[in-house]
CSV table of C-alpha atoms in Angstrom, one decimal:
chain,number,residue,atom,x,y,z
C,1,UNK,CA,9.3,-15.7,9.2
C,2,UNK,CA,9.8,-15.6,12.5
C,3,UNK,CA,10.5,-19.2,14.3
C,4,UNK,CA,8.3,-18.9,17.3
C,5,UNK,CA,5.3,-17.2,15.4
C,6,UNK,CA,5.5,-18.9,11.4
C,7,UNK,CA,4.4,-15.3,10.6
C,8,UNK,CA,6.1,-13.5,8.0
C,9,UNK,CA,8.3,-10.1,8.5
C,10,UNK,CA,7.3,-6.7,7.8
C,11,UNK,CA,10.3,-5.9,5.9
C,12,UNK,CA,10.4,-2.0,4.2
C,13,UNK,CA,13.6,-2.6,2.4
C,14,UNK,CA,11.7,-5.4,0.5
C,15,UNK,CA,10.3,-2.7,-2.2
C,16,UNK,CA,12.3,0.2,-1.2
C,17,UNK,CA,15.3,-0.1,-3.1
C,18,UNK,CA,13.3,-0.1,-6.5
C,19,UNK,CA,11.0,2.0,-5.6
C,20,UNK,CA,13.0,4.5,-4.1
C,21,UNK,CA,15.3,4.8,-7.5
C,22,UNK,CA,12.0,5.4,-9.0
C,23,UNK,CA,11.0,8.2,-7.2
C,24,UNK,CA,8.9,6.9,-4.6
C,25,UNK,CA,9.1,7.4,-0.9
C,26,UNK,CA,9.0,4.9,2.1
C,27,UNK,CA,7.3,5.7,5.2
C,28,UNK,CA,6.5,3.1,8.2
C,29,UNK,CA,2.7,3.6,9.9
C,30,UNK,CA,3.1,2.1,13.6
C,31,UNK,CA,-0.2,0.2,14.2
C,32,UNK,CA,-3.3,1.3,15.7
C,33,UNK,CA,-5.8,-0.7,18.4
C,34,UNK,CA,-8.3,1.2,19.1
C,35,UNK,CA,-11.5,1.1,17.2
C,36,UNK,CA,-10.4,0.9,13.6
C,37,UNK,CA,-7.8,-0.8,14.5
C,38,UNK,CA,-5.1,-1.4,11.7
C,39,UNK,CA,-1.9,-3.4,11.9
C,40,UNK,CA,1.6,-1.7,11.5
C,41,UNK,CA,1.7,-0.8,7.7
C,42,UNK,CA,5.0,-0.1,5.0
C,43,UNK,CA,3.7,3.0,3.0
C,44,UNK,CA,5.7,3.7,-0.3
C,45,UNK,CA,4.2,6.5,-2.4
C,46,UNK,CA,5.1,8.8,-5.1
C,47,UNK,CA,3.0,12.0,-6.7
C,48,UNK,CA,3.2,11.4,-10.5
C,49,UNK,CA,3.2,14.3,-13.2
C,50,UNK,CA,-0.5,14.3,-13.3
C,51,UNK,CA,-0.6,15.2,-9.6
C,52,UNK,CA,-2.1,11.8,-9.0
C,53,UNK,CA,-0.8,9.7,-5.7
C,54,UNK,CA,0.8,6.1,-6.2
C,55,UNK,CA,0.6,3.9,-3.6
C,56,UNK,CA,1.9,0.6,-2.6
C,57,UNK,CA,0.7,-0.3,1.1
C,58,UNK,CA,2.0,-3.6,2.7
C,59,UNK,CA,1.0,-5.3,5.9
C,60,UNK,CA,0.8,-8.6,7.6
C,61,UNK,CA,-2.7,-10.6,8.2
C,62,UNK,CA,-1.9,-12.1,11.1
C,63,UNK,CA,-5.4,-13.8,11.6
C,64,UNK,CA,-4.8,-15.3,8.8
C,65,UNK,CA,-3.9,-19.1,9.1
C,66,UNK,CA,-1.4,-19.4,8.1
C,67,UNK,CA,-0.5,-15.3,8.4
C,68,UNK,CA,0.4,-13.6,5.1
C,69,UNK,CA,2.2,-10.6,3.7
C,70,UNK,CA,-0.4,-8.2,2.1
C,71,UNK,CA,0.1,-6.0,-1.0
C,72,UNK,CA,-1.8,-3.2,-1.8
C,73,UNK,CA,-0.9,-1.4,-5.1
C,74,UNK,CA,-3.8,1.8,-5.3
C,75,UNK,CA,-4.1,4.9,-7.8
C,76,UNK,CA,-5.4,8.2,-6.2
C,77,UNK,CA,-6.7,11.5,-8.2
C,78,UNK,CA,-5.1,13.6,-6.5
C,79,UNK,CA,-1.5,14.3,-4.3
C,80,UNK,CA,-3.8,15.4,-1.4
C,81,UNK,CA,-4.7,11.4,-0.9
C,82,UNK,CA,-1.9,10.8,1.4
C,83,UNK,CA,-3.5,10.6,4.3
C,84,UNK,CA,-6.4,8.6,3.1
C,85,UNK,CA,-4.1,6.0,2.0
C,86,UNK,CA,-2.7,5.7,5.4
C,87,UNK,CA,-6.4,5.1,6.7
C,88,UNK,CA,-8.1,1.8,6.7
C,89,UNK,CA,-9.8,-0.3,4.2
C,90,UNK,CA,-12.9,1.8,3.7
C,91,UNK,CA,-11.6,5.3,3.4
C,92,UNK,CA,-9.1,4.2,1.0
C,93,UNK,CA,-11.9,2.7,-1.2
C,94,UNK,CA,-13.8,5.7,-1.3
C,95,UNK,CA,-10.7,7.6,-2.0
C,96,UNK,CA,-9.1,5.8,-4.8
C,97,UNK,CA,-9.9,5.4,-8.5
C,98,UNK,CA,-7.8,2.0,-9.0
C,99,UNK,CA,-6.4,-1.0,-6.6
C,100,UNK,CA,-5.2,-4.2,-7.1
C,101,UNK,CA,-4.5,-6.7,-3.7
C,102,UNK,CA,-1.1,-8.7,-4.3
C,103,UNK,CA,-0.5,-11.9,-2.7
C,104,UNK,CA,2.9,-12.5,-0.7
C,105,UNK,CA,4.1,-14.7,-3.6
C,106,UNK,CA,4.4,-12.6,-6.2
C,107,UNK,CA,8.2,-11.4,-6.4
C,108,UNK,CA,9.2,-7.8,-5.2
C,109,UNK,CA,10.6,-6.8,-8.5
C,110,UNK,CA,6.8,-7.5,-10.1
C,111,UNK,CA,5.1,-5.0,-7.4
C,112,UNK,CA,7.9,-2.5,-8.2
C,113,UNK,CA,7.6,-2.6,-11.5
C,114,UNK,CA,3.5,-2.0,-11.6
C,115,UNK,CA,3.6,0.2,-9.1
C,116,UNK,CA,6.5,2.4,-11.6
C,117,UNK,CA,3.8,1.5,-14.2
C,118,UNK,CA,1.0,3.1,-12.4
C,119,UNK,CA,2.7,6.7,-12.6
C,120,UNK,CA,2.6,7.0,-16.0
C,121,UNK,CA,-1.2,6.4,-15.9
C,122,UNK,CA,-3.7,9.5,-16.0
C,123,UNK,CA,-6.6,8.9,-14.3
C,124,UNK,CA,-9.9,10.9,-13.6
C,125,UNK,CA,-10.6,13.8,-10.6
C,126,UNK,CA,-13.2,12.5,-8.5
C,127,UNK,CA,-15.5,15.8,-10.0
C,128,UNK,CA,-15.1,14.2,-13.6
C,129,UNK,CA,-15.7,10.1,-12.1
């Protein structure tokens, strides 16, 4: 955390080292202030054997009191759902078949390990849902 703010640091190399062995990549998504308006984001993702998309999304709630770290581990049919996990909240639960929110106290090696977890699941096209 920083000592001026008590808010907590968007840190990509907090998941990346794990994930990254496993396959996934990292991406940082600046933030957006317009109408829709969505903070800066870590994006790790990988496309599994089905052709599904893995995603782990992370950001900071800085309304929050105090702010906290934000973990979002999502399952999408298909590869093509890359940009929709970038998007905000409601596109991305249209767009995905699974999602679990992780609190900033659960250990990094616990989100890397479901997140590996969730690529070996198969999950359903949105025609058979």
């Amino acid at each position: 955390m920083t000592a001026e703010q008590n808010i907590p640091a968007l840190d990509p190399n907090r998941l990346a080292p794990l994930l990254s062995a496993a396959g996934f990549t990292t991406r940082e998504l600046p933030g957006t202030y317009d109408f829709g308006a969505e903070p800066p984001r870590i994006l790790h993702h990988a496309i599994t054997e089905h052709g599904q998309l893995v995603a782990v999304l992370e950001w900071i709630e800085d309304h929050r009191r105090p702010a906290a770290l934000i973990t979002e581990l999502a399952v999408y049919p298909n590869a093509s759902d890359l940009l929709v996990a970038e998007c905000g909240p409601i596109s991305r639960i249209h767009a995905r078949v699974f999602a679990v929110t992780l609190a900033a106290n659960v250990p990094a090696p616990v989100v890397c390990a479901a997140a590996i977890a969730a690529t070996t699941a198969q999950v359903p096209n949105r025609a058979t849902r």
